[in-house]
Structures are given as structure tokens and as C-alpha cells.
Amino acid sequence: MNKLLASAAFGALIIGASSASAADLAARPYTKAPPAVVAAVYDWSGFYIGINGGWGQSHDRRVFDPTATLVGSYNANGGTVGGQVGYRWQSAGWVFGLEAQGNWADISGSTGNLVVPGGTVRSKMDAFGLFTGQVGYAWNNVLLYVKGGASITDRNYQFLTAGGALASETGYGTRLGGTVGAGLEFSFAQNWSLGVEYDHIFENRHGATFTIPGGGSLTGFSTGGDTDLILGRLNYRFGGPVVARY
């Protein structure tokens, strides 16, 4: 009888332990699903306004056309500062835009007159404007673009005497031309971006009349040449926040 009771007690102990283990396996702790990953995507669409500044180089090749005589050839260099306003719209990664830019400039240079001993050939650009369309591609907040359109420049061409006095000049006059360029822009805050841009202004040599102080003029000359620009830019965009992408 004692052996029977001991066997029954031992069996009940094993059944109880098995039931407790099964209960432990059934009770699983509750865990929340991980949150969805949200990626912020920058949108370049909207109006923007900004400032720019940098360096320019303009070529002048002065020729007396009736005899094809070279009078002087040189590069004029200097600084420029100005502003721009435009609008961009974005479709997928492609960005399209229109922009107007106006700059003051101090791009000047001179060389010795090859015809008049001791004389000087000189020029200065004091302003220019660019009116362009843009096509670019954006990698989130980085934009690479090309641009092209029309340009306008304001420049004065001069001859100086051997003593440095003004012998004759065209006076400041505006000329229309074309322009192409490329730029890289980086958005460092929600509506602010920094960029660097290269522009080339096509300004072919043209006929020029030089007025002599006190009366008279010189004709038969052609002058001028293209301009290259390297500009840093800071823009503020009037637009909404970045777009969330899940």
C-alpha cells in the first residue's frame, strides 16, 4: 500500500510540473510592431531669391579693320556682385526653372597700344544681366543643373595717350548676346541653399566708334570678346516643407 501511494504521489507531481511548463509556453509577452521608416525628400519647387558674387574675365581684341591691323589683345579681370530671382518646379528627380540675374561688375583691363607708341588700349565692364532657363536633376537636397538664354552687358572701350590721358572712348553701351552655364547647389536648411556656378557670355567682336573729347570721332575699329564668370550663390526658397516618403 505504501508503495502504491508513493507511486501515485510521484505521478501527480510529474503531471503538475508538465502543466506548469505548458502554461509558461502559452503565455507570450506583447510586443509593438516597429514604426515605419520615414525618409525626408527635399522639394526644389517654388519661387526663390538670392545674392551672388565672384570673379569674371572678359576678352578684348582691338583691330583696325581697313588694314586688319591688331591694336591690342588682352584679358580684363575683376569682381562682381549681384542678385537673382527665379522659379523652379520639380517632377520626380528632374528640376526645371526660369531665372533673371543682374550684377554690378568691375571687370577691367588694359594693354599697350601696338600702333601708337606709349599708348594704352583699355576697357571696363560695369554691369551685366542674364535671363535663362534651367534644366537639372536633384539627388534629394543636391541639385546639378545647366542653364542657357540671353545676356546683356554694359561696357566702355577706350584709347589712352602715352601720358595716360583719355584719347577717345566708346562710352558705356549695352549689348545683347547669349549665355550658357552650369551649377551645383546644396540645400543646407529647409529653405536655404548654397551653390557655385560657371557662366559663359557670348559677346562677339563688333564695330565701334570712338569719340574724341572736345569733338571728332574714330571709326573703322572692331573690339570686344566673350566673358567667363565663376560665381558663388546663396538662395532663399519660398516653398513648403520637405516631403515625407514612407
JSON list of C-alpha atoms in Angstrom, two decimals:
[
{"chain": "A", "resi": 1, "resn": "MET", "atom": "CA", "xyz": [0.00, 0.00, 0.00]},
{"chain": "A", "resi": 2, "resn": "ASN", "atom": "CA", "xyz": [2.81, 2.42, 0.84]},
{"chain": "A", "resi": 3, "resn": "LYS", "atom": "CA", "xyz": [4.44, 1.73, -2.49]},
{"chain": "A", "resi": 4, "resn": "LEU", "atom": "CA", "xyz": [1.13, 2.41, -4.28]},
{"chain": "A", "resi": 5, "resn": "LEU", "atom": "CA", "xyz": [0.64, 5.73, -2.51]},
{"chain": "A", "resi": 6, "resn": "ALA", "atom": "CA", "xyz": [4.22, 6.79, -3.27]},
{"chain": "A", "resi": 7, "resn": "SER", "atom": "CA", "xyz": [3.80, 5.96, -6.97]},
{"chain": "A", "resi": 8, "resn": "ALA", "atom": "CA", "xyz": [0.53, 7.95, -7.14]},
{"chain": "A", "resi": 9, "resn": "ALA", "atom": "CA", "xyz": [2.11, 10.97, -5.47]},
{"chain": "A", "resi": 10, "resn": "PHE", "atom": "CA", "xyz": [5.13, 10.87, -7.82]},
{"chain": "A", "resi": 11, "resn": "GLY", "atom": "CA", "xyz": [2.83, 10.70, -10.91]},
{"chain": "A", "resi": 12, "resn": "ALA", "atom": "CA", "xyz": [0.79, 13.67, -9.70]},
{"chain": "A", "resi": 13, "resn": "LEU", "atom": "CA", "xyz": [3.98, 15.68, -9.23]},
{"chain": "A", "resi": 14, "resn": "ILE", "atom": "CA", "xyz": [5.13, 14.98, -12.81]},
{"chain": "A", "resi": 15, "resn": "ILE", "atom": "CA", "xyz": [1.68, 15.91, -14.28]},
{"chain": "A", "resi": 16, "resn": "GLY", "atom": "CA", "xyz": [1.66, 19.20, -12.32]},
{"chain": "A", "resi": 17, "resn": "ALA", "atom": "CA", "xyz": [5.13, 20.16, -13.50]},
{"chain": "A", "resi": 18, "resn": "SER", "atom": "CA", "xyz": [4.19, 19.41, -17.13]},
{"chain": "A", "resi": 19, "resn": "SER", "atom": "CA", "xyz": [1.05, 21.54, -16.85]},
{"chain": "A", "resi": 20, "resn": "ALA", "atom": "CA", "xyz": [3.04, 24.47, -15.41]},
{"chain": "A", "resi": 21, "resn": "SER", "atom": "CA", "xyz": [5.57, 24.23, -18.23]},
{"chain": "A", "resi": 22, "resn": "ALA", "atom": "CA", "xyz": [2.79, 24.22, -20.83]},
{"chain": "A", "resi": 23, "resn": "ALA", "atom": "CA", "xyz": [1.22, 27.29, -19.22]},
{"chain": "A", "resi": 24, "resn": "ASP", "atom": "CA", "xyz": [4.55, 29.10, -19.31]},
{"chain": "A", "resi": 25, "resn": "LEU", "atom": "CA", "xyz": [4.97, 28.33, -23.01]},
{"chain": "A", "resi": 26, "resn": "ALA", "atom": "CA", "xyz": [1.49, 29.62, -23.86]},
{"chain": "A", "resi": 27, "resn": "ALA", "atom": "CA", "xyz": [1.97, 33.00, -22.18]},
{"chain": "A", "resi": 28, "resn": "ARG", "atom": "CA", "xyz": [3.93, 35.18, -24.69]},
{"chain": "A", "resi": 29, "resn": "PRO", "atom": "CA", "xyz": [4.71, 38.81, -23.97]},
{"chain": "A", "resi": 30, "resn": "TYR", "atom": "CA", "xyz": [3.06, 41.51, -26.23]},
{"chain": "A", "resi": 31, "resn": "THR", "atom": "CA", "xyz": [5.42, 43.46, -28.49]},
{"chain": "A", "resi": 32, "resn": "LYS", "atom": "CA", "xyz": [4.58, 46.50, -30.67]},
{"chain": "A", "resi": 33, "resn": "ALA", "atom": "CA", "xyz": [5.35, 46.44, -34.38]},
{"chain": "A", "resi": 34, "resn": "PRO", "atom": "CA", "xyz": [8.37, 48.59, -35.32]},
{"chain": "A", "resi": 35, "resn": "PRO", "atom": "CA", "xyz": [7.43, 52.06, -36.61]},
{"chain": "A", "resi": 36, "resn": "ALA", "atom": "CA", "xyz": [7.51, 52.70, -40.38]},
{"chain": "A", "resi": 37, "resn": "VAL", "atom": "CA", "xyz": [10.70, 54.31, -41.67]},
{"chain": "A", "resi": 38, "resn": "VAL", "atom": "CA", "xyz": [10.14, 57.87, -42.96]},
{"chain": "A", "resi": 39, "resn": "ALA", "atom": "CA", "xyz": [12.64, 59.43, -45.39]},
{"chain": "A", "resi": 40, "resn": "ALA", "atom": "CA", "xyz": [12.66, 63.21, -45.82]},
{"chain": "A", "resi": 41, "resn": "VAL", "atom": "CA", "xyz": [12.74, 64.23, -49.50]},
{"chain": "A", "resi": 42, "resn": "TYR", "atom": "CA", "xyz": [13.65, 67.81, -50.41]},
{"chain": "A", "resi": 43, "resn": "ASP", "atom": "CA", "xyz": [11.42, 69.56, -52.95]},
{"chain": "A", "resi": 44, "resn": "TRP", "atom": "CA", "xyz": [13.07, 72.30, -55.08]},
{"chain": "A", "resi": 45, "resn": "SER", "atom": "CA", "xyz": [9.75, 73.70, -56.32]},
{"chain": "A", "resi": 46, "resn": "GLY", "atom": "CA", "xyz": [8.85, 77.32, -55.67]},
{"chain": "A", "resi": 47, "resn": "PHE", "atom": "CA", "xyz": [9.96, 80.93, -56.06]},
{"chain": "A", "resi": 48, "resn": "TYR", "atom": "CA", "xyz": [13.42, 81.88, -54.80]},
{"chain": "A", "resi": 49, "resn": "ILE", "atom": "CA", "xyz": [15.54, 84.99, -54.40]},
{"chain": "A", "resi": 50, "resn": "GLY", "atom": "CA", "xyz": [19.23, 85.25, -53.69]},
{"chain": "A", "resi": 51, "resn": "ILE", "atom": "CA", "xyz": [22.57, 87.01, -53.91]},
{"chain": "A", "resi": 52, "resn": "ASN", "atom": "CA", "xyz": [25.75, 86.11, -55.76]},
{"chain": "A", "resi": 53, "resn": "GLY", "atom": "CA", "xyz": [29.33, 87.23, -56.04]},
{"chain": "A", "resi": 54, "resn": "GLY", "atom": "CA", "xyz": [32.53, 86.14, -57.69]},
{"chain": "A", "resi": 55, "resn": "TRP", "atom": "CA", "xyz": [35.07, 86.76, -60.39]},
{"chain": "A", "resi": 56, "resn": "GLY", "atom": "CA", "xyz": [34.94, 87.41, -64.13]},
{"chain": "A", "resi": 57, "resn": "GLN", "atom": "CA", "xyz": [37.29, 87.59, -67.11]},
{"chain": "A", "resi": 58, "resn": "SER", "atom": "CA", "xyz": [36.43, 89.35, -70.35]},
{"chain": "A", "resi": 59, "resn": "HIS", "atom": "CA", "xyz": [38.45, 89.36, -73.58]},
{"chain": "A", "resi": 60, "resn": "ASP", "atom": "CA", "xyz": [39.07, 92.38, -75.80]},
{"chain": "A", "resi": 61, "resn": "ARG", "atom": "CA", "xyz": [40.73, 92.21, -79.21]},
{"chain": "A", "resi": 62, "resn": "ARG", "atom": "CA", "xyz": [41.01, 95.67, -80.79]},
{"chain": "A", "resi": 63, "resn": "VAL", "atom": "CA", "xyz": [41.55, 95.71, -84.58]},
{"chain": "A", "resi": 64, "resn": "PHE", "atom": "CA", "xyz": [41.65, 98.50, -87.19]},
{"chain": "A", "resi": 65, "resn": "ASP", "atom": "CA", "xyz": [39.59, 96.74, -89.85]},
{"chain": "A", "resi": 66, "resn": "PRO", "atom": "CA", "xyz": [40.53, 98.65, -93.05]},
{"chain": "A", "resi": 67, "resn": "THR", "atom": "CA", "xyz": [44.12, 97.37, -92.78]},
{"chain": "A", "resi": 68, "resn": "ALA", "atom": "CA", "xyz": [43.43, 94.35, -90.49]},
{"chain": "A", "resi": 69, "resn": "THR", "atom": "CA", "xyz": [45.91, 95.85, -88.03]},
{"chain": "A", "resi": 70, "resn": "LEU", "atom": "CA", "xyz": [45.89, 94.45, -84.49]},
{"chain": "A", "resi": 71, "resn": "VAL", "atom": "CA", "xyz": [45.94, 97.32, -81.99]},
{"chain": "A", "resi": 72, "resn": "GLY", "atom": "CA", "xyz": [45.82, 95.27, -78.78]},
{"chain": "A", "resi": 73, "resn": "SER", "atom": "CA", "xyz": [44.60, 91.97, -77.34]},
{"chain": "A", "resi": 74, "resn": "TYR", "atom": "CA", "xyz": [44.20, 91.22, -73.62]},
{"chain": "A", "resi": 75, "resn": "ASN", "atom": "CA", "xyz": [42.01, 89.83, -70.83]},
{"chain": "A", "resi": 76, "resn": "ALA", "atom": "CA", "xyz": [40.16, 92.15, -68.43]},
{"chain": "A", "resi": 77, "resn": "ASN", "atom": "CA", "xyz": [39.60, 90.73, -64.92]},
{"chain": "A", "resi": 78, "resn": "GLY", "atom": "CA", "xyz": [37.70, 91.73, -61.82]},
{"chain": "A", "resi": 79, "resn": "GLY", "atom": "CA", "xyz": [34.96, 91.10, -59.29]},
{"chain": "A", "resi": 80, "resn": "THR", "atom": "CA", "xyz": [31.18, 91.14, -59.48]},
{"chain": "A", "resi": 81, "resn": "VAL", "atom": "CA", "xyz": [28.24, 91.09, -57.06]},
{"chain": "A", "resi": 82, "resn": "GLY", "atom": "CA", "xyz": [24.52, 90.94, -57.68]},
{"chain": "A", "resi": 83, "resn": "GLY", "atom": "CA", "xyz": [21.25, 89.12, -57.17]},
{"chain": "A", "resi": 84, "resn": "GLN", "atom": "CA", "xyz": [18.87, 86.68, -58.80]},
{"chain": "A", "resi": 85, "resn": "VAL", "atom": "CA", "xyz": [15.20, 85.77, -58.69]},
{"chain": "A", "resi": 86, "resn": "GLY", "atom": "CA", "xyz": [13.55, 82.73, -60.22]},
{"chain": "A", "resi": 87, "resn": "TYR", "atom": "CA", "xyz": [11.06, 79.91, -60.07]},
{"chain": "A", "resi": 88, "resn": "ARG", "atom": "CA", "xyz": [11.63, 76.14, -60.16]},
{"chain": "A", "resi": 89, "resn": "TRP", "atom": "CA", "xyz": [9.32, 73.16, -60.40]},
{"chain": "A", "resi": 90, "resn": "GLN", "atom": "CA", "xyz": [10.22, 69.52, -59.80]},
{"chain": "A", "resi": 91, "resn": "SER", "atom": "CA", "xyz": [8.92, 66.33, -61.40]},
{"chain": "A", "resi": 92, "resn": "ALA", "atom": "CA", "xyz": [10.40, 63.17, -59.85]},
{"chain": "A", "resi": 93, "resn": "GLY", "atom": "CA", "xyz": [14.15, 63.91, -59.86]},
{"chain": "A", "resi": 94, "resn": "TRP", "atom": "CA", "xyz": [14.02, 66.45, -62.70]},
{"chain": "A", "resi": 95, "resn": "VAL", "atom": "CA", "xyz": [14.01, 70.16, -61.92]},
{"chain": "A", "resi": 96, "resn": "PHE", "atom": "CA", "xyz": [13.10, 72.94, -64.37]},
{"chain": "A", "resi": 97, "resn": "GLY", "atom": "CA", "xyz": [13.40, 76.67, -63.83]},
{"chain": "A", "resi": 98, "resn": "LEU", "atom": "CA", "xyz": [13.43, 80.24, -65.09]},
{"chain": "A", "resi": 99, "resn": "GLU", "atom": "CA", "xyz": [15.76, 82.92, -63.67]},
{"chain": "A", "resi": 100, "resn": "ALA", "atom": "CA", "xyz": [16.65, 86.59, -64.05]},
{"chain": "A", "resi": 101, "resn": "GLN", "atom": "CA", "xyz": [20.00, 87.82, -62.70]},
{"chain": "A", "resi": 102, "resn": "GLY", "atom": "CA", "xyz": [21.52, 91.31, -62.51]},
{"chain": "A", "resi": 103, "resn": "ASN", "atom": "CA", "xyz": [25.09, 92.18, -61.43]},
{"chain": "A", "resi": 104, "resn": "TRP", "atom": "CA", "xyz": [27.34, 95.15, -60.83]},
{"chain": "A", "resi": 105, "resn": "ALA", "atom": "CA", "xyz": [30.86, 94.49, -62.04]},
{"chain": "A", "resi": 106, "resn": "ASP", "atom": "CA", "xyz": [34.37, 95.92, -62.03]},
{"chain": "A", "resi": 107, "resn": "ILE", "atom": "CA", "xyz": [35.93, 93.84, -64.79]},
{"chain": "A", "resi": 108, "resn": "SER", "atom": "CA", "xyz": [38.65, 95.97, -66.33]},
{"chain": "A", "resi": 109, "resn": "GLY", "atom": "CA", "xyz": [41.98, 95.59, -68.08]},
{"chain": "A", "resi": 110, "resn": "SER", "atom": "CA", "xyz": [44.43, 97.19, -70.48]},
{"chain": "A", "resi": 111, "resn": "THR", "atom": "CA", "xyz": [47.44, 96.58, -72.69]},
{"chain": "A", "resi": 112, "resn": "GLY", "atom": "CA", "xyz": [49.94, 98.58, -74.67]},
{"chain": "A", "resi": 113, "resn": "ASN", "atom": "CA", "xyz": [48.80, 100.12, -77.98]},
{"chain": "A", "resi": 114, "resn": "LEU", "atom": "CA", "xyz": [50.67, 98.31, -80.76]},
{"chain": "A", "resi": 115, "resn": "VAL", "atom": "CA", "xyz": [50.10, 101.19, -83.18]},
{"chain": "A", "resi": 116, "resn": "VAL", "atom": "CA", "xyz": [50.64, 104.28, -81.01]},
{"chain": "A", "resi": 117, "resn": "PRO", "atom": "CA", "xyz": [53.97, 104.05, -79.08]},
{"chain": "A", "resi": 118, "resn": "GLY", "atom": "CA", "xyz": [53.34, 104.52, -75.34]},
{"chain": "A", "resi": 119, "resn": "GLY", "atom": "CA", "xyz": [49.57, 104.48, -75.80]},
{"chain": "A", "resi": 120, "resn": "THR", "atom": "CA", "xyz": [47.15, 102.18, -73.99]},
{"chain": "A", "resi": 121, "resn": "VAL", "atom": "CA", "xyz": [44.11, 100.11, -75.02]},
{"chain": "A", "resi": 122, "resn": "ARG", "atom": "CA", "xyz": [41.64, 99.79, -72.14]},
{"chain": "A", "resi": 123, "resn": "SER", "atom": "CA", "xyz": [38.12, 98.53, -71.37]},
{"chain": "A", "resi": 124, "resn": "LYS", "atom": "CA", "xyz": [35.76, 98.07, -68.44]},
{"chain": "A", "resi": 125, "resn": "MET", "atom": "CA", "xyz": [32.50, 96.17, -67.86]},
{"chain": "A", "resi": 126, "resn": "ASP", "atom": "CA", "xyz": [30.40, 97.70, -65.09]},
{"chain": "A", "resi": 127, "resn": "ALA", "atom": "CA", "xyz": [27.21, 95.62, -65.27]},
{"chain": "A", "resi": 128, "resn": "PHE", "atom": "CA", "xyz": [25.59, 92.59, -66.87]},
{"chain": "A", "resi": 129, "resn": "GLY", "atom": "CA", "xyz": [22.32, 90.67, -66.79]},
{"chain": "A", "resi": 130, "resn": "LEU", "atom": "CA", "xyz": [21.38, 87.05, -67.52]},
{"chain": "A", "resi": 131, "resn": "PHE", "atom": "CA", "xyz": [17.91, 85.77, -68.42]},
{"chain": "A", "resi": 132, "resn": "THR", "atom": "CA", "xyz": [17.94, 81.98, -68.56]},
{"chain": "A", "resi": 133, "resn": "GLY", "atom": "CA", "xyz": [16.08, 78.71, -68.42]},
{"chain": "A", "resi": 134, "resn": "GLN", "atom": "CA", "xyz": [17.35, 75.80, -66.32]},
{"chain": "A", "resi": 135, "resn": "VAL", "atom": "CA", "xyz": [17.21, 72.00, -66.54]},
{"chain": "A", "resi": 136, "resn": "GLY", "atom": "CA", "xyz": [18.64, 69.94, -63.71]},
{"chain": "A", "resi": 137, "resn": "TYR", "atom": "CA", "xyz": [18.49, 66.72, -61.73]},
{"chain": "A", "resi": 138, "resn": "ALA", "atom": "CA", "xyz": [18.19, 66.53, -57.94]},
{"chain": "A", "resi": 139, "resn": "TRP", "atom": "CA", "xyz": [19.51, 63.92, -55.55]},
{"chain": "A", "resi": 140, "resn": "ASN", "atom": "CA", "xyz": [17.33, 64.92, -52.61]},
{"chain": "A", "resi": 141, "resn": "ASN", "atom": "CA", "xyz": [18.90, 68.20, -51.39]},
{"chain": "A", "resi": 142, "resn": "VAL", "atom": "CA", "xyz": [21.68, 68.33, -54.04]},
{"chain": "A", "resi": 143, "resn": "LEU", "atom": "CA", "xyz": [20.89, 69.85, -57.43]},
{"chain": "A", "resi": 144, "resn": "LEU", "atom": "CA", "xyz": [23.04, 69.74, -60.58]},
{"chain": "A", "resi": 145, "resn": "TYR", "atom": "CA", "xyz": [21.80, 71.91, -63.46]},
{"chain": "A", "resi": 146, "resn": "VAL", "atom": "CA", "xyz": [22.63, 73.53, -66.78]},
{"chain": "A", "resi": 147, "resn": "LYS", "atom": "CA", "xyz": [21.28, 76.86, -68.00]},
{"chain": "A", "resi": 148, "resn": "GLY", "atom": "CA", "xyz": [21.10, 78.95, -71.14]},
{"chain": "A", "resi": 149, "resn": "GLY", "atom": "CA", "xyz": [19.47, 82.05, -72.53]},
{"chain": "A", "resi": 150, "resn": "ALA", "atom": "CA", "xyz": [20.10, 85.73, -73.23]},
{"chain": "A", "resi": 151, "resn": "SER", "atom": "CA", "xyz": [22.62, 88.19, -71.79]},
{"chain": "A", "resi": 152, "resn": "ILE", "atom": "CA", "xyz": [23.08, 91.94, -71.70]},
{"chain": "A", "resi": 153, "resn": "THR", "atom": "CA", "xyz": [26.39, 93.67, -70.92]},
{"chain": "A", "resi": 154, "resn": "ASP", "atom": "CA", "xyz": [27.40, 97.28, -70.29]},
{"chain": "A", "resi": 155, "resn": "ARG", "atom": "CA", "xyz": [30.97, 98.10, -71.29]},
{"chain": "A", "resi": 156, "resn": "ASN", "atom": "CA", "xyz": [33.21, 101.03, -72.21]},
{"chain": "A", "resi": 157, "resn": "TYR", "atom": "CA", "xyz": [36.22, 100.81, -74.58]},
{"chain": "A", "resi": 158, "resn": "GLN", "atom": "CA", "xyz": [38.99, 103.43, -74.51]},
{"chain": "A", "resi": 159, "resn": "PHE", "atom": "CA", "xyz": [42.26, 104.61, -76.03]},
{"chain": "A", "resi": 160, "resn": "LEU", "atom": "CA", "xyz": [44.73, 106.45, -73.76]},
{"chain": "A", "resi": 161, "resn": "THR", "atom": "CA", "xyz": [47.60, 108.68, -74.78]},
{"chain": "A", "resi": 162, "resn": "ALA", "atom": "CA", "xyz": [51.25, 107.99, -73.92]},
{"chain": "A", "resi": 163, "resn": "GLY", "atom": "CA", "xyz": [50.79, 110.26, -70.91]},
{"chain": "A", "resi": 164, "resn": "GLY", "atom": "CA", "xyz": [47.75, 108.31, -69.66]},
{"chain": "A", "resi": 165, "resn": "ALA", "atom": "CA", "xyz": [45.13, 110.87, -70.68]},
{"chain": "A", "resi": 166, "resn": "LEU", "atom": "CA", "xyz": [41.89, 109.81, -72.36]},
{"chain": "A", "resi": 167, "resn": "ALA", "atom": "CA", "xyz": [42.31, 109.99, -76.15]},
{"chain": "A", "resi": 168, "resn": "SER", "atom": "CA", "xyz": [38.94, 108.53, -77.17]},
{"chain": "A", "resi": 169, "resn": "GLU", "atom": "CA", "xyz": [36.21, 106.18, -75.93]},
{"chain": "A", "resi": 170, "resn": "THR", "atom": "CA", "xyz": [33.00, 104.50, -76.98]},
{"chain": "A", "resi": 171, "resn": "GLY", "atom": "CA", "xyz": [31.21, 105.45, -73.76]},
{"chain": "A", "resi": 172, "resn": "TYR", "atom": "CA", "xyz": [29.23, 102.85, -71.80]},
{"chain": "A", "resi": 173, "resn": "GLY", "atom": "CA", "xyz": [26.83, 100.99, -74.04]},
{"chain": "A", "resi": 174, "resn": "THR", "atom": "CA", "xyz": [24.71, 97.86, -73.69]},
{"chain": "A", "resi": 175, "resn": "ARG", "atom": "CA", "xyz": [24.94, 94.88, -76.00]},
{"chain": "A", "resi": 176, "resn": "LEU", "atom": "CA", "xyz": [22.75, 91.78, -76.26]},
{"chain": "A", "resi": 177, "resn": "GLY", "atom": "CA", "xyz": [24.20, 88.29, -76.50]},
{"chain": "A", "resi": 178, "resn": "GLY", "atom": "CA", "xyz": [23.76, 84.71, -75.43]},
{"chain": "A", "resi": 179, "resn": "THR", "atom": "CA", "xyz": [24.88, 82.77, -72.37]},
{"chain": "A", "resi": 180, "resn": "VAL", "atom": "CA", "xyz": [25.29, 79.17, -71.20]},
{"chain": "A", "resi": 181, "resn": "GLY", "atom": "CA", "xyz": [26.30, 77.85, -67.80]},
{"chain": "A", "resi": 182, "resn": "ALA", "atom": "CA", "xyz": [26.20, 75.06, -65.24]},
{"chain": "A", "resi": 183, "resn": "GLY", "atom": "CA", "xyz": [25.87, 74.94, -61.48]},
{"chain": "A", "resi": 184, "resn": "LEU", "atom": "CA", "xyz": [25.80, 72.75, -58.39]},
{"chain": "A", "resi": 185, "resn": "GLU", "atom": "CA", "xyz": [23.51, 73.73, -55.49]},
{"chain": "A", "resi": 186, "resn": "PHE", "atom": "CA", "xyz": [23.19, 72.23, -52.00]},
{"chain": "A", "resi": 187, "resn": "SER", "atom": "CA", "xyz": [20.33, 72.85, -49.57]},
{"chain": "A", "resi": 188, "resn": "PHE", "atom": "CA", "xyz": [21.70, 73.10, -46.04]},
{"chain": "A", "resi": 189, "resn": "ALA", "atom": "CA", "xyz": [18.37, 74.03, -44.37]},
{"chain": "A", "resi": 190, "resn": "GLN", "atom": "CA", "xyz": [14.68, 73.75, -45.18]},
{"chain": "A", "resi": 191, "resn": "ASN", "atom": "CA", "xyz": [14.57, 76.84, -47.45]},
{"chain": "A", "resi": 192, "resn": "TRP", "atom": "CA", "xyz": [18.24, 77.86, -47.81]},
{"chain": "A", "resi": 193, "resn": "SER", "atom": "CA", "xyz": [20.76, 76.68, -50.38]},
{"chain": "A", "resi": 194, "resn": "LEU", "atom": "CA", "xyz": [24.35, 77.41, -51.36]},
{"chain": "A", "resi": 195, "resn": "GLY", "atom": "CA", "xyz": [25.78, 76.91, -54.83]},
{"chain": "A", "resi": 196, "resn": "VAL", "atom": "CA", "xyz": [28.62, 77.52, -57.24]},
{"chain": "A", "resi": 197, "resn": "GLU", "atom": "CA", "xyz": [28.04, 78.38, -60.90]},
{"chain": "A", "resi": 198, "resn": "TYR", "atom": "CA", "xyz": [30.02, 78.89, -64.11]},
{"chain": "A", "resi": 199, "resn": "ASP", "atom": "CA", "xyz": [28.66, 81.15, -66.88]},
{"chain": "A", "resi": 200, "resn": "HIS", "atom": "CA", "xyz": [29.95, 81.99, -70.34]},
{"chain": "A", "resi": 201, "resn": "ILE", "atom": "CA", "xyz": [28.67, 85.13, -72.09]},
{"chain": "A", "resi": 202, "resn": "PHE", "atom": "CA", "xyz": [28.93, 85.17, -75.87]},
{"chain": "A", "resi": 203, "resn": "GLU", "atom": "CA", "xyz": [29.80, 88.71, -76.92]},
{"chain": "A", "resi": 204, "resn": "ASN", "atom": "CA", "xyz": [31.29, 88.65, -80.39]},
{"chain": "A", "resi": 205, "resn": "ARG", "atom": "CA", "xyz": [33.63, 91.39, -81.53]},
{"chain": "A", "resi": 206, "resn": "HIS", "atom": "CA", "xyz": [31.72, 94.29, -83.05]},
{"chain": "A", "resi": 207, "resn": "GLY", "atom": "CA", "xyz": [32.27, 97.57, -84.82]},
{"chain": "A", "resi": 208, "resn": "ALA", "atom": "CA", "xyz": [32.86, 100.55, -82.55]},
{"chain": "A", "resi": 209, "resn": "THR", "atom": "CA", "xyz": [33.04, 104.33, -82.94]},
{"chain": "A", "resi": 210, "resn": "PHE", "atom": "CA", "xyz": [35.41, 106.14, -80.56]},
{"chain": "A", "resi": 211, "resn": "THR", "atom": "CA", "xyz": [34.51, 109.71, -79.62]},
{"chain": "A", "resi": 212, "resn": "ILE", "atom": "CA", "xyz": [37.37, 112.19, -79.08]},
{"chain": "A", "resi": 213, "resn": "PRO", "atom": "CA", "xyz": [36.97, 114.59, -76.13]},
{"chain": "A", "resi": 214, "resn": "GLY", "atom": "CA", "xyz": [36.29, 118.07, -77.47]},
{"chain": "A", "resi": 215, "resn": "GLY", "atom": "CA", "xyz": [34.91, 116.80, -80.78]},
{"chain": "A", "resi": 216, "resn": "GLY", "atom": "CA", "xyz": [35.52, 114.31, -83.58]},
{"chain": "A", "resi": 217, "resn": "SER", "atom": "CA", "xyz": [35.50, 110.54, -83.74]},
{"chain": "A", "resi": 218, "resn": "LEU", "atom": "CA", "xyz": [37.49, 107.49, -84.84]},
{"chain": "A", "resi": 219, "resn": "THR", "atom": "CA", "xyz": [35.83, 104.80, -86.95]},
{"chain": "A", "resi": 220, "resn": "GLY", "atom": "CA", "xyz": [36.84, 101.54, -88.59]},
{"chain": "A", "resi": 221, "resn": "PHE", "atom": "CA", "xyz": [37.65, 99.66, -85.37]},
{"chain": "A", "resi": 222, "resn": "SER", "atom": "CA", "xyz": [36.22, 96.38, -84.11]},
{"chain": "A", "resi": 223, "resn": "THR", "atom": "CA", "xyz": [36.54, 95.37, -80.48]},
{"chain": "A", "resi": 224, "resn": "GLY", "atom": "CA", "xyz": [35.17, 93.10, -77.75]},
{"chain": "A", "resi": 225, "resn": "GLY", "atom": "CA", "xyz": [35.08, 89.40, -76.86]},
{"chain": "A", "resi": 226, "resn": "ASP", "atom": "CA", "xyz": [33.49, 86.73, -74.65]},
{"chain": "A", "resi": 227, "resn": "THR", "atom": "CA", "xyz": [33.26, 86.75, -70.85]},
{"chain": "A", "resi": 228, "resn": "ASP", "atom": "CA", "xyz": [33.67, 83.91, -68.32]},
{"chain": "A", "resi": 229, "resn": "LEU", "atom": "CA", "xyz": [32.25, 84.03, -64.78]},
{"chain": "A", "resi": 230, "resn": "ILE", "atom": "CA", "xyz": [32.66, 81.96, -61.61]},
{"chain": "A", "resi": 231, "resn": "LEU", "atom": "CA", "xyz": [30.00, 82.80, -59.01]},
{"chain": "A", "resi": 232, "resn": "GLY", "atom": "CA", "xyz": [29.07, 81.71, -55.50]},
{"chain": "A", "resi": 233, "resn": "ARG", "atom": "CA", "xyz": [25.33, 81.87, -54.80]},
{"chain": "A", "resi": 234, "resn": "LEU", "atom": "CA", "xyz": [23.04, 81.95, -51.75]},
{"chain": "A", "resi": 235, "resn": "ASN", "atom": "CA", "xyz": [19.29, 81.40, -52.32]},
{"chain": "A", "resi": 236, "resn": "TYR", "atom": "CA", "xyz": [16.17, 81.51, -50.16]},
{"chain": "A", "resi": 237, "resn": "ARG", "atom": "CA", "xyz": [13.22, 79.49, -51.48]},
{"chain": "A", "resi": 238, "resn": "PHE", "atom": "CA", "xyz": [9.62, 80.46, -50.73]},
{"chain": "A", "resi": 239, "resn": "GLY", "atom": "CA", "xyz": [8.11, 76.99, -50.51]},
{"chain": "A", "resi": 240, "resn": "GLY", "atom": "CA", "xyz": [6.64, 74.32, -48.27]},
{"chain": "A", "resi": 241, "resn": "PRO", "atom": "CA", "xyz": [8.46, 71.82, -46.08]},
{"chain": "A", "resi": 242, "resn": "VAL", "atom": "CA", "xyz": [10.30, 68.75, -47.28]},
{"chain": "A", "resi": 243, "resn": "VAL", "atom": "CA", "xyz": [8.06, 65.88, -48.43]},
{"chain": "A", "resi": 244, "resn": "ALA", "atom": "CA", "xyz": [7.90, 62.76, -46.25]},
{"chain": "A", "resi": 245, "resn": "ARG", "atom": "CA", "xyz": [8.33, 59.47, -48.13]},
{"chain": "A", "resi": 246, "resn": "TYR", "atom": "CA", "xyz": [7.49, 56.11, -46.44]}
]
